[in-house]
XYZ file of C-alpha atoms in Angstrom:
736
model
C -146.410 52.509 143.360
C -143.229 53.453 141.639
C -143.533 57.025 142.972
C -143.968 55.683 146.519
C -141.031 53.287 146.180
C -138.633 55.768 144.535
C -139.828 59.375 144.174
C -136.553 60.406 142.560
C -136.998 57.708 139.916
C -139.928 59.618 138.372
C -137.794 62.531 137.131
C -135.696 60.408 134.678
C -139.052 59.059 133.265
C -140.402 62.600 132.781
C -137.139 63.601 131.161
C -137.134 60.597 128.727
C -140.776 61.360 127.822
C -140.073 65.050 127.291
C -136.818 64.716 125.372
C -138.050 61.932 123.103
C -141.435 63.603 122.493
C -139.826 67.020 121.996
C -137.190 65.842 119.551
C -139.718 63.744 117.672
C -142.240 66.596 117.416
C -139.407 68.973 116.256
C -138.190 66.695 113.503
C -141.649 65.568 112.210
C -143.233 69.046 112.367
C -140.213 70.637 110.596
C -140.246 68.001 107.852
C -144.005 68.284 107.266
C -144.006 72.049 107.267
C -141.582 72.022 104.315
C -142.933 68.842 102.670
C -139.530 67.118 103.007
C -138.280 63.902 104.607
C -136.830 63.999 108.139
C -133.225 65.084 107.771
C -131.905 64.132 111.207
C -133.601 61.781 113.717
C -132.105 62.582 117.148
C -134.739 61.108 119.459
C -133.459 57.522 119.553
C -129.816 58.360 120.360
C -130.736 60.840 123.008
C -131.316 57.961 125.542
C -128.072 56.133 124.812
C -126.133 58.004 127.439
C -128.581 56.994 130.112
C -129.073 53.399 129.094
C -125.704 52.266 127.815
C -124.248 51.652 131.280
C -127.259 49.738 132.624
C -128.454 46.194 131.813
C -131.534 46.000 129.605
C -133.616 44.592 132.456
C -133.239 47.846 134.334
C -133.818 50.253 131.449
C -137.353 49.276 130.415
C -139.018 52.156 132.343
C -137.067 54.727 130.377
C -137.667 52.939 127.130
C -141.366 52.846 127.933
C -141.353 56.587 128.793
C -139.514 57.366 125.467
C -142.086 55.212 123.560
C -144.980 57.120 125.069
C -143.260 60.469 124.234
C -142.930 59.472 120.578
C -146.576 58.195 120.420
C -147.767 61.457 122.016
C -145.866 63.514 119.363
C -147.358 61.404 116.573
C -150.861 61.676 117.933
C -150.458 65.435 118.444
C -149.603 65.770 114.657
C -152.750 63.815 113.810
C -151.220 60.462 112.855
C -153.004 57.134 113.333
C -152.543 55.398 116.679
C -151.624 52.002 115.098
C -148.921 53.515 112.950
C -147.629 55.543 115.877
C -147.413 52.478 118.126
C -145.679 50.349 115.465
C -143.118 52.985 114.587
C -142.540 53.672 118.284
C -141.767 49.981 118.839
C -139.211 50.252 115.983
C -137.579 53.277 117.636
C -137.475 51.515 121.039
C -135.958 48.435 119.351
C -133.233 50.531 117.658
C -132.272 52.176 120.949
C -132.296 48.939 122.911
C -130.097 47.164 120.236
C -127.370 49.879 120.399
C -127.411 50.174 124.162
C -127.359 46.449 124.889
C -124.600 45.731 122.302
C -122.358 48.440 123.900
C -123.199 47.407 127.434
C -122.273 43.777 126.822
C -118.880 44.770 125.450
C -118.316 47.650 127.900
C -120.280 47.131 131.134
C -118.750 50.260 132.455
C -116.886 53.202 130.825
C -113.767 54.000 132.892
C -110.517 55.851 132.322
C -109.092 52.568 131.163
C -111.689 52.069 128.373
C -110.202 52.059 124.842
C -112.113 54.734 122.951
C -111.262 53.210 119.541
C -112.937 49.988 120.573
C -115.875 51.808 122.097
C -116.419 53.903 119.000
C -116.199 50.860 116.686
C -118.731 48.916 118.650
C -121.092 51.914 118.907
C -120.909 52.748 115.111
C -121.371 49.120 114.091
C -124.371 48.586 116.443
C -125.890 51.938 115.255
C -125.444 50.846 111.628
C -127.131 47.484 112.195
C -129.936 49.024 114.282
C -130.571 51.828 111.733
C -130.891 49.228 108.933
C -133.379 47.187 110.839
C -135.411 50.249 111.907
C -135.456 51.722 108.356
C -136.718 48.446 106.782
C -139.371 47.998 109.553
C -140.622 51.607 109.014
C -140.781 51.086 105.235
C -143.003 48.081 105.840
C -145.242 49.853 108.478
C -145.672 53.023 106.309
C -146.254 50.945 103.138
C -143.522 52.852 101.246
C -142.381 49.866 99.081
C -144.787 50.848 96.330
C -143.105 54.264 95.640
C -140.997 54.635 92.646
C -138.076 56.102 94.519
C -138.222 53.364 97.209
C -134.370 53.234 97.369
C -134.118 56.927 97.918
C -136.733 56.780 100.665
C -135.062 53.827 102.414
C -131.704 55.492 102.102
C -133.069 58.722 103.557
C -134.599 56.966 106.472
C -131.455 54.995 107.162
C -129.221 58.040 106.948
C -131.518 60.142 109.216
C -131.510 57.440 111.912
C -127.801 56.499 111.569
C -126.357 60.016 111.551
C -128.844 61.055 114.266
C -127.856 58.066 116.422
C -124.147 58.801 116.026
C -124.615 62.516 116.834
C -127.151 62.353 119.643
C -125.836 59.072 121.077
C -122.231 60.394 121.414
C -123.615 63.675 122.733
C -125.641 62.137 125.434
C -122.853 59.708 126.355
C -120.452 62.583 126.716
C -122.959 64.479 128.812
C -123.471 61.664 131.388
C -119.816 60.534 131.445
C -117.913 63.109 133.493
C -114.589 61.429 132.689
C -114.948 62.355 129.008
C -115.256 66.043 130.055
C -111.988 65.840 132.018
C -109.792 64.413 129.291
C -108.816 67.888 128.040
C -109.790 70.350 130.688
C -110.193 73.963 129.624
C -111.647 77.161 130.989
C -115.443 77.438 130.335
C -114.949 80.865 128.756
C -112.565 79.393 126.118
C -115.075 76.654 125.278
C -117.868 79.151 124.906
C -115.792 81.445 122.784
C -114.766 78.583 120.473
C -118.266 77.265 120.186
C -119.583 80.764 119.433
C -117.111 81.066 116.566
C -118.273 77.731 115.145
C -121.862 78.688 115.521
C -121.366 82.063 113.742
C -119.284 80.374 111.021
C -121.931 77.676 110.508
C -124.732 80.208 110.322
C -122.794 82.316 107.870
C -121.933 79.502 105.382
C -125.474 78.056 105.536
C -127.114 81.474 104.848
C -124.910 82.138 101.835
C -126.776 80.572 98.895
C -124.612 81.887 96.065
C -121.248 80.156 96.845
C -120.748 76.670 98.496
C -118.660 77.503 101.579
C -119.855 74.795 104.018
C -116.388 73.255 104.113
C -115.149 76.277 105.985
C -116.737 74.813 109.129
C -114.167 71.972 109.231
C -111.066 73.984 110.360
C -113.060 75.532 113.290
C -114.556 72.100 114.168
C -111.094 70.488 114.146
C -109.809 73.260 116.292
C -112.603 72.584 118.751
C -111.683 68.884 118.652
C -107.977 69.639 119.283
C -108.670 72.121 122.085
C -111.616 70.414 123.866
C -111.644 66.766 122.661
C -114.985 65.096 123.149
C -116.829 68.116 124.367
C -115.740 70.144 121.415
C -116.515 67.359 118.899
C -119.909 66.438 120.379
C -121.268 70.018 120.794
C -119.668 71.244 117.543
C -121.077 68.387 115.427
C -124.449 68.779 117.026
C -124.487 72.527 116.235
C -123.532 71.842 112.583
C -126.105 68.982 112.312
C -128.894 71.158 113.672
C -127.962 74.038 111.380
C -127.734 71.841 108.296
C -131.054 70.087 109.094
C -132.785 73.457 109.478
C -131.266 74.807 106.244
C -132.183 71.796 104.117
C -135.636 71.580 105.576
C -136.276 75.353 105.058
C -134.787 75.231 101.572
C -132.018 77.783 102.167
C -128.334 77.686 101.927
C -125.827 76.202 99.523
C -127.757 72.927 99.154
C -130.157 74.854 96.842
C -127.416 75.412 94.295
C -128.192 72.201 92.566
C -130.645 72.970 89.765
C -134.029 71.265 90.119
C -133.136 69.802 93.544
C -136.193 68.319 95.275
C -136.664 68.574 99.083
C -135.758 64.879 99.378
C -132.545 65.444 97.503
C -131.609 68.494 99.672
C -132.210 66.409 102.702
C -130.096 63.689 101.376
C -127.286 66.189 100.606
C -127.517 67.560 104.160
C -127.424 64.063 105.574
C -124.288 63.223 103.560
C -122.614 66.443 104.733
C -123.463 65.730 108.404
C -122.145 62.144 107.964
C -118.880 63.413 106.418
C -118.559 65.870 109.261
C -118.846 62.992 111.779
C -116.324 60.971 109.783
C -113.913 63.924 109.816
C -114.210 64.711 113.519
C -114.805 61.333 115.089
C -111.543 59.583 114.245
C -109.540 62.658 115.173
C -111.173 62.988 118.607
C -110.849 59.245 119.210
C -107.184 59.284 118.315
C -106.478 62.382 120.413
C -108.509 61.100 123.362
C -106.836 57.683 123.214
C -103.452 59.509 123.095
C -104.466 61.571 126.091
C -105.629 58.559 127.967
C -102.442 56.672 127.387
C -100.302 59.691 128.220
C -102.249 60.209 131.424
C -101.870 56.505 132.302
C -98.149 56.699 131.586
C -97.812 59.768 133.733
C -99.762 58.136 136.558
C -97.750 55.004 136.147
C -94.445 56.940 136.157
C -95.625 58.935 139.205
C -96.630 55.830 141.070
C -93.414 54.119 140.199
C -91.366 57.141 141.240
C -93.377 57.421 144.421
C -92.865 53.792 145.234
C -89.245 53.783 144.199
C -88.404 56.943 146.155
C -90.284 55.953 149.273
C -89.722 52.181 149.261
C -87.516 50.693 151.808
C -86.023 48.483 149.124
C -83.035 49.559 147.009
C -84.064 50.134 143.384
C -81.530 50.749 140.589
C -81.336 50.850 136.804
C -77.949 49.666 135.714
C -76.425 50.134 132.291
C -74.366 47.388 130.572
C -71.128 49.133 131.529
C -72.175 49.103 135.245
C -73.193 52.763 135.533
C -76.288 53.248 137.606
C -78.767 55.570 135.867
C -81.095 55.577 138.842
C -80.569 54.823 142.497
C -83.498 55.176 144.883
C -82.979 57.369 147.991
C -83.507 54.284 150.187
C -79.815 53.560 149.731
C -79.139 55.993 152.458
C -81.350 54.302 155.054
C -80.402 50.820 153.870
C -76.623 51.085 153.521
C -75.737 54.512 154.805
C -74.453 55.716 151.413
C -75.494 58.815 149.546
C -77.109 58.368 146.087
C -74.093 60.090 144.552
C -71.726 57.638 146.181
C -73.686 54.762 144.680
C -73.953 56.000 141.108
C -70.705 54.297 139.974
C -70.056 50.566 140.182
C -69.040 49.308 143.679
C -68.075 45.672 143.492
C -65.781 46.295 146.446
C -68.866 46.533 148.706
C -69.799 42.903 148.072
C -68.478 40.458 150.553
C -65.269 38.742 149.242
C -66.899 35.259 149.571
C -69.801 36.351 147.428
C -68.122 38.468 144.658
C -67.383 35.595 142.242
C -70.787 34.126 142.551
C -72.594 37.516 141.932
C -70.326 38.305 139.040
C -71.239 34.977 137.524
C -75.013 35.647 138.053
C -74.733 39.041 136.345
C -72.867 37.584 133.381
C -75.445 34.836 133.054
C -78.296 37.376 133.237
C -76.846 39.588 130.507
C -76.184 36.556 128.275
C -79.470 34.683 128.703
C -81.840 37.458 129.624
C -84.939 36.968 131.810
C -84.514 37.490 135.515
C -82.610 36.121 138.488
C -82.697 36.222 142.279
C -79.593 36.130 144.490
C -78.866 36.498 148.230
C -75.502 38.001 149.132
C -73.747 40.385 151.610
C -73.252 44.091 151.046
C -71.062 46.322 153.150
C -72.724 49.093 155.112
C -70.920 52.500 155.253
C -70.204 51.767 158.901
C -68.235 48.610 157.878
C -70.578 45.820 158.847
C -72.281 43.596 156.243
C -75.948 43.188 155.535
C -77.612 40.277 153.827
C -79.425 41.524 150.670
C -81.931 39.572 148.658
C -81.765 40.948 145.137
C -84.131 40.523 142.151
C -82.763 41.569 138.791
C -84.387 41.565 135.384
C -82.901 42.438 131.986
C -85.133 44.929 130.052
C -84.746 47.113 126.953
C -83.252 50.437 127.784
C -85.702 53.336 127.738
C -82.971 55.475 126.122
C -83.738 53.908 122.769
C -80.203 52.797 121.937
C -81.013 49.076 121.616
C -79.045 48.466 124.948
C -80.212 46.241 127.683
C -80.514 47.595 131.271
C -80.856 45.699 134.502
C -83.658 46.655 136.810
C -82.404 45.813 140.310
C -84.465 45.545 143.491
C -82.779 44.646 146.823
C -84.004 44.417 150.251
C -82.445 43.832 153.667
C -83.031 40.229 154.722
C -80.364 40.029 157.480
C -82.854 39.195 160.142
C -84.492 36.514 157.970
C -81.084 35.002 157.136
C -80.074 35.016 160.779
C -83.337 33.336 161.665
C -82.933 30.710 158.930
C -79.349 30.033 160.020
C -80.522 29.684 163.613
C -83.360 27.470 162.414
C -80.949 25.283 160.472
C -78.691 25.037 163.389
C -81.686 24.149 165.664
C -82.826 21.580 163.125
C -79.330 20.085 163.063
C -79.293 19.879 166.838
C -82.731 18.442 166.912
C -81.804 15.844 164.277
C -78.697 14.935 166.374
C -80.898 14.515 169.418
C -83.653 12.501 167.692
C -81.094 10.325 165.833
C -79.520 9.320 169.131
C -82.721 8.770 171.145
C -83.146 5.045 171.711
C -86.571 5.037 170.096
C -87.860 5.217 166.504
C -89.370 8.710 165.836
C -91.347 9.040 162.615
C -93.932 11.331 160.951
C -96.656 9.873 158.691
C -98.737 12.078 156.392
C -102.400 11.726 155.513
C -101.533 9.258 152.687
C -99.775 7.018 155.268
C -96.415 7.867 153.789
C -93.334 8.382 155.940
C -92.030 11.986 155.761
C -89.452 11.639 158.503
C -87.649 8.765 160.308
C -84.731 9.080 162.670
C -81.666 6.989 162.240
C -82.388 4.694 165.250
C -84.547 2.703 162.867
C -81.298 1.197 161.538
C -80.587 -0.521 164.832
C -84.158 -2.079 164.834
C -84.796 -3.186 161.268
C -81.479 -2.527 159.483
C -83.187 -0.021 157.094
C -81.809 3.473 156.584
C -84.177 6.519 156.626
C -83.808 7.431 152.938
C -85.086 3.959 152.034
C -88.231 4.512 154.212
C -89.116 8.160 153.552
C -91.675 8.472 150.732
C -92.952 4.877 151.176
C -96.251 3.887 152.814
C -96.689 2.136 156.130
C -98.073 -0.907 154.285
C -95.010 -1.031 152.025
C -92.531 -0.711 154.934
C -94.211 -2.925 157.481
C -95.770 -5.601 155.335
C -99.275 -7.075 155.255
C -99.506 -8.759 158.643
C -97.989 -5.983 160.735
C -99.866 -3.277 158.731
C -103.194 -4.985 159.564
C -102.415 -4.722 163.278
C -101.197 -1.064 163.047
C -104.022 0.214 160.817
C -106.764 0.542 163.503
C -104.409 2.674 165.648
C -103.453 4.868 162.640
C -107.155 5.456 161.918
C -107.798 6.540 165.478
C -104.850 8.920 165.327
C -106.050 10.427 162.008
C -109.421 10.913 163.730
C -107.593 13.160 166.228
C -107.223 10.701 169.162
C -103.782 10.020 170.689
C -103.223 6.332 171.158
C -100.724 4.127 172.893
C -100.402 0.390 172.292
C -98.007 -2.579 172.269
C -97.303 -5.130 169.549
C -94.889 -7.882 168.595
C -92.779 -8.032 165.384
C -89.878 -10.092 164.076
C -86.782 -8.263 162.758
C -83.603 -9.963 161.652
C -85.106 -13.299 162.735
C -85.620 -12.269 166.302
C -89.012 -11.685 167.947
C -89.280 -8.256 169.548
C -91.782 -6.317 171.614
C -92.592 -2.569 170.918
C -94.576 0.125 172.485
C -95.901 2.853 170.110
C -97.410 6.194 170.855
C -99.400 7.834 167.935
C -100.038 11.653 168.293
C -102.068 13.613 165.667
C -100.075 16.373 163.929
C -102.408 19.455 163.687
C -102.038 22.666 161.677
C -102.701 26.166 162.950
C -106.445 25.676 162.473
C -106.560 22.421 164.455
C -106.910 20.193 161.357
C -105.066 16.938 161.434
C -102.358 16.733 158.735
C -100.481 13.691 159.836
C -99.366 11.506 162.742
C -96.175 11.522 164.824
C -95.138 7.969 165.926
C -92.742 7.224 168.818
C -91.847 3.578 168.936
C -89.782 2.033 171.748
C -88.394 -1.461 171.917
C -89.533 -3.015 175.168
C -88.327 -6.602 174.669
C -86.065 -6.483 177.667
C -88.867 -5.055 179.718
C -91.210 -7.783 178.695
C -88.571 -10.436 179.486
C -88.009 -8.847 182.869
C -91.770 -8.783 183.498
C -92.051 -12.418 182.646
C -89.109 -13.247 184.922
C -90.559 -11.211 187.754
C -93.914 -12.907 187.288
C -92.218 -16.254 187.276
C -90.357 -15.361 190.479
C -93.563 -14.051 192.133
C -95.636 -17.118 191.216
C -93.109 -19.907 191.373
C -91.583 -21.839 194.233
C -87.849 -21.631 193.828
C -87.087 -25.000 195.469
C -89.537 -27.255 193.678
C -90.268 -25.276 190.513
C -94.033 -25.562 191.284
C -96.459 -22.692 191.690
C -96.329 -21.047 195.010
C -99.104 -20.023 197.456
C -99.512 -16.640 195.851
C -100.191 -18.109 192.433
C -102.499 -20.711 193.964
C -104.480 -17.952 195.772
C -104.874 -15.897 192.579
C -105.840 -18.849 190.375
C -108.188 -20.910 192.576
C -111.061 -18.419 192.603
C -110.985 -18.119 188.829
C -110.748 -21.902 188.552
C -113.800 -22.339 190.755
C -115.822 -19.634 188.849
C -115.151 -21.244 185.599
C -116.241 -24.650 187.001
C -119.499 -23.176 188.270
C -120.219 -21.511 184.867
C -119.865 -24.882 183.168
C -121.673 -26.809 186.023
C -118.587 -28.958 186.805
C -117.147 -30.414 190.027
C -113.840 -29.479 191.386
C -111.323 -31.784 193.190
C -108.833 -30.141 195.591
C -106.283 -32.493 197.275
C -103.941 -31.444 200.094
C -100.710 -33.526 200.201
C -98.554 -33.523 203.373
C -95.229 -35.407 203.794
C -95.375 -37.619 206.899
C -92.818 -36.905 209.627
C -90.944 -34.325 207.549
C -89.505 -32.688 210.651
C -87.959 -36.000 211.555
C -86.289 -36.186 208.167
C -84.931 -32.664 208.607
C -83.729 -33.500 212.098
C -82.171 -36.815 211.107
C -80.601 -35.987 207.753
C -80.394 -32.168 207.773
C -82.215 -29.471 205.893
C -80.332 -30.033 202.637
C -81.676 -33.590 202.432
C -85.032 -32.308 203.326
C -84.876 -29.895 200.425
C -83.984 -32.841 198.125
C -87.058 -34.710 199.368
C -89.300 -31.687 198.740
C -87.942 -31.281 195.235
C -88.510 -34.921 194.386
C -92.050 -34.915 195.677
C -92.779 -31.780 193.719
C -91.466 -33.278 190.503
C -93.531 -36.359 191.134
C -96.703 -34.331 191.627
C -95.994 -32.311 188.501
C -95.875 -35.542 186.459
C -99.181 -36.726 187.874
C -101.313 -33.716 186.891
C -102.465 -32.790 183.391
C -102.198 -29.428 181.533
C -104.601 -26.845 182.929
C -104.684 -28.386 186.367
C -102.986 -26.682 189.351
C -100.209 -28.157 191.486
C -98.511 -25.852 194.022
C -96.374 -25.863 197.170
C -98.316 -23.849 199.691
C -96.255 -24.520 202.805
C -93.050 -26.098 204.084
C -94.018 -29.767 203.398
C -97.568 -29.122 202.141
C -98.653 -29.351 198.469
C -102.033 -28.881 196.767
C -103.489 -30.350 193.564
C -106.630 -28.921 191.909
C -108.471 -30.443 188.969
C -111.947 -30.176 187.426
C -112.003 -33.079 184.997
C -113.827 -35.393 187.455
C -117.055 -37.164 186.393
C -117.998 -39.247 189.480
C -117.046 -40.207 192.972
C -115.378 -43.390 191.887
C -113.121 -41.575 189.470
C -112.224 -39.028 192.088
C -111.399 -41.782 194.632
C -109.297 -43.553 192.027
C -107.365 -40.390 191.283
C -106.675 -39.696 194.981
C -105.690 -43.294 195.626
C -103.345 -43.304 192.526
C -101.826 -40.068 193.837
C -101.281 -41.526 197.299
C -99.792 -44.819 196.070
C -97.368 -43.200 193.529
C -96.072 -40.835 196.128
C -94.678 -43.747 198.229
C -91.020 -43.676 197.218
C -87.529 -44.160 198.507
C -85.398 -41.169 197.575
C -81.652 -41.581 197.006
C -80.145 -38.337 198.345
C -76.541 -39.411 197.758
C -76.026 -39.535 201.497
C -78.846 -41.878 202.540
C -81.950 -43.618 201.256
C -84.946 -41.835 202.574
C -88.305 -43.454 202.583
C -91.198 -41.064 202.057
C -94.902 -41.580 202.811
C -97.692 -38.973 202.505
C -101.104 -38.191 203.913
C -103.713 -36.876 201.433
C -106.889 -35.018 202.215
C -109.259 -34.464 199.263
C -112.437 -32.440 198.820
C -114.723 -32.688 195.847
C -117.321 -29.930 195.498
C -120.096 -28.843 193.085
C -121.087 -25.244 192.814
C -118.776 -24.068 195.505
C -117.041 -20.772 194.537
C -115.446 -20.035 197.887
C -111.763 -21.008 197.819
C -111.659 -20.859 201.603
C -114.602 -23.298 201.915
C -113.010 -25.810 199.599
C -109.669 -25.469 201.420
C -111.458 -25.949 204.733
C -113.114 -29.118 203.493
C -109.819 -30.500 202.152
C -108.055 -29.578 205.337
C -110.657 -31.501 207.297
C -110.093 -34.485 205.162
C -106.362 -34.235 205.708
C -106.843 -34.002 209.419
C -108.881 -37.271 209.290
C -106.123 -38.962 207.310
C -103.499 -37.950 209.955
C -105.906 -38.920 212.762
C -106.195 -42.400 211.165
C -102.417 -42.890 211.639
C -100.934 -41.022 208.620
C -99.782 -42.698 205.392
C -103.407 -42.792 204.147
C -105.985 -40.648 202.403
C -109.429 -39.331 202.972
C -111.773 -37.114 200.985
C -115.065 -35.317 201.624
C -117.746 -34.082 199.287
C -119.944 -31.036 199.193
C -123.030 -30.167 197.193
C -123.532 -33.730 195.965
C -126.896 -34.605 197.550
C -127.237 -36.870 200.603
C -123.586 -37.896 200.598
C -122.294 -34.363 200.763
C -119.824 -33.782 203.563
C -119.347 -37.537 204.471
C -116.335 -39.621 204.251
C -116.851 -41.691 201.201
C -113.571 -43.793 201.484
C -115.356 -47.145 201.704
C -118.048 -46.528 199.005
C -117.500 -47.708 195.505
C -120.848 -46.603 194.242
C -120.687 -44.454 191.111
C -122.352 -41.083 191.683
C -122.655 -38.631 188.781
C -121.368 -35.252 189.662
C -123.074 -33.114 187.084
C -126.517 -31.891 187.876
C -129.408 -33.332 185.860
C -130.026 -30.896 183.016
């Protein structure tokens, strides 16, 4: 299944199996052939380079392959399966501990990785893993009963620890290309230097009469100095393999100790290999770290120089005396000056209005340190001025004289400043316009706080904008008015423009307002506030009321006119029908009014009309209608009638009280009236009711005037008959 899913993934497994099995077979077979302990265990560290940059969850196939390789080597040598499996688990555990510890601290090894920290973590994790593995193997192999148990444990620990350091660093260097490029050299030079070290190592290990093994150190250090990690890893590996062969085969200077046992020779070889690592590893780490920092500094300087030389901004390094140690070439494009022209201080190029301020900023910067930003004008070589936004920071001088230099960066912001000035001018003009518009213009944020109010608010409420801005609508308007405004605010916050009217009292005077709330949206369409335009419409409302009064009122008598009567009667009748009530409509006509006009004149006639109108107004109650609908014709409508008798009494009272003698100042005019009344139930047609009342009036005039008649409709058998002589009480409401 694995092969079908990822055919290329099998090759690392085969490699892990072969490398671990091969190294294990080599170390075990060599030790057993010479009846000595294993001098150098390289198998566990060989996988470190592959596994250290991967999480443990992804490395188990390689660990399993290496485990199988070790078990295969043990079985090939005739060892028991149980022992091979247990010791294989120990080796896998040792490898996993080292790899996971390094991976957690350094998930990836990059040019920015600190090699000192990497080496420290790797050595400490290898030390801990080797101790655990050695103790576990002592228990598995039942070596605690031996007399030299400490020597055995020490030998196992050294073989695993030194082998882990050597093979682990070797494999890591092999799979990390960056480590090969730290100190690049020609391949021929590397081969030559390695050949010299190999020849020297073979020579000192073959010589058994004089201990000359220390002679390998100068050549090893030379390899480290010339080739860094590659030289150290390959060189130490060559020395370690040579020493392990010599100690295992019983040759070389390690036999100079009289009576040395194979275990002692192995221990001596392990100590030598360990000392070799301790000699080479710190040197290569220090040199590699130095190379890394030097390279980063060079790259940083190159990037800075590239940015400074090609940036459109003006970059300068200024000494305390004003000399400019560096001026970027952009000064030519920015200000027209050559770099040489700008090396010396040029305060004369600063606009006269800005010189004192800039000098003060520079003095403050040199006294207090830190950084500062200033915008000022600099003169172009052509004579015009540019607005420059400058950022300056006081830093230690790189010349190492304890002086402080100013790093200056300036850019042309002339266009931005011109836009800002135009914007400020526009805002000033806009404020002038809004402050003089006869309406209150305000902006309210999402917290219901005023962020802007124009000055017209002073004429309305007496408050000035600074007293309002920052306060909430509830705080400014009060409880009662806020409760009326809040529903409209909520609709505006929901994204709906809304227009409404309301009343409020300011300075003790009731006023009418019309407000228009418009949502304020950002670039993404989200509501971020509300614009409010509020106009005082008190004079409009007063005018509307006056116009309504003129349209609905008779100017001579002060009563409602025919238009108002025509609009109100249908509503009056509909309400009466809904409540199952009767309606009384009485037409009142002044007898012989034309004779009064002809005899006394129209002015006296008008006085008579006014007096009759006032008398009628006094006779009706609130809610009832009295109107002048013609020259001398009036109408009275009421719906508080319970029976025919009450209706007759009301009409008779009306007729009697309208008999009067009016003092006009010129003559005493006697007035009599004819009344025609109609009482209807469930009649919603105003024309029908008027027709019935008009018929009753006609009967009154036909009877000789100065009398009244009324007709009924919808009241049973008596409907439509003259009921002037009847005194019988008839209920007008229908039986429920």
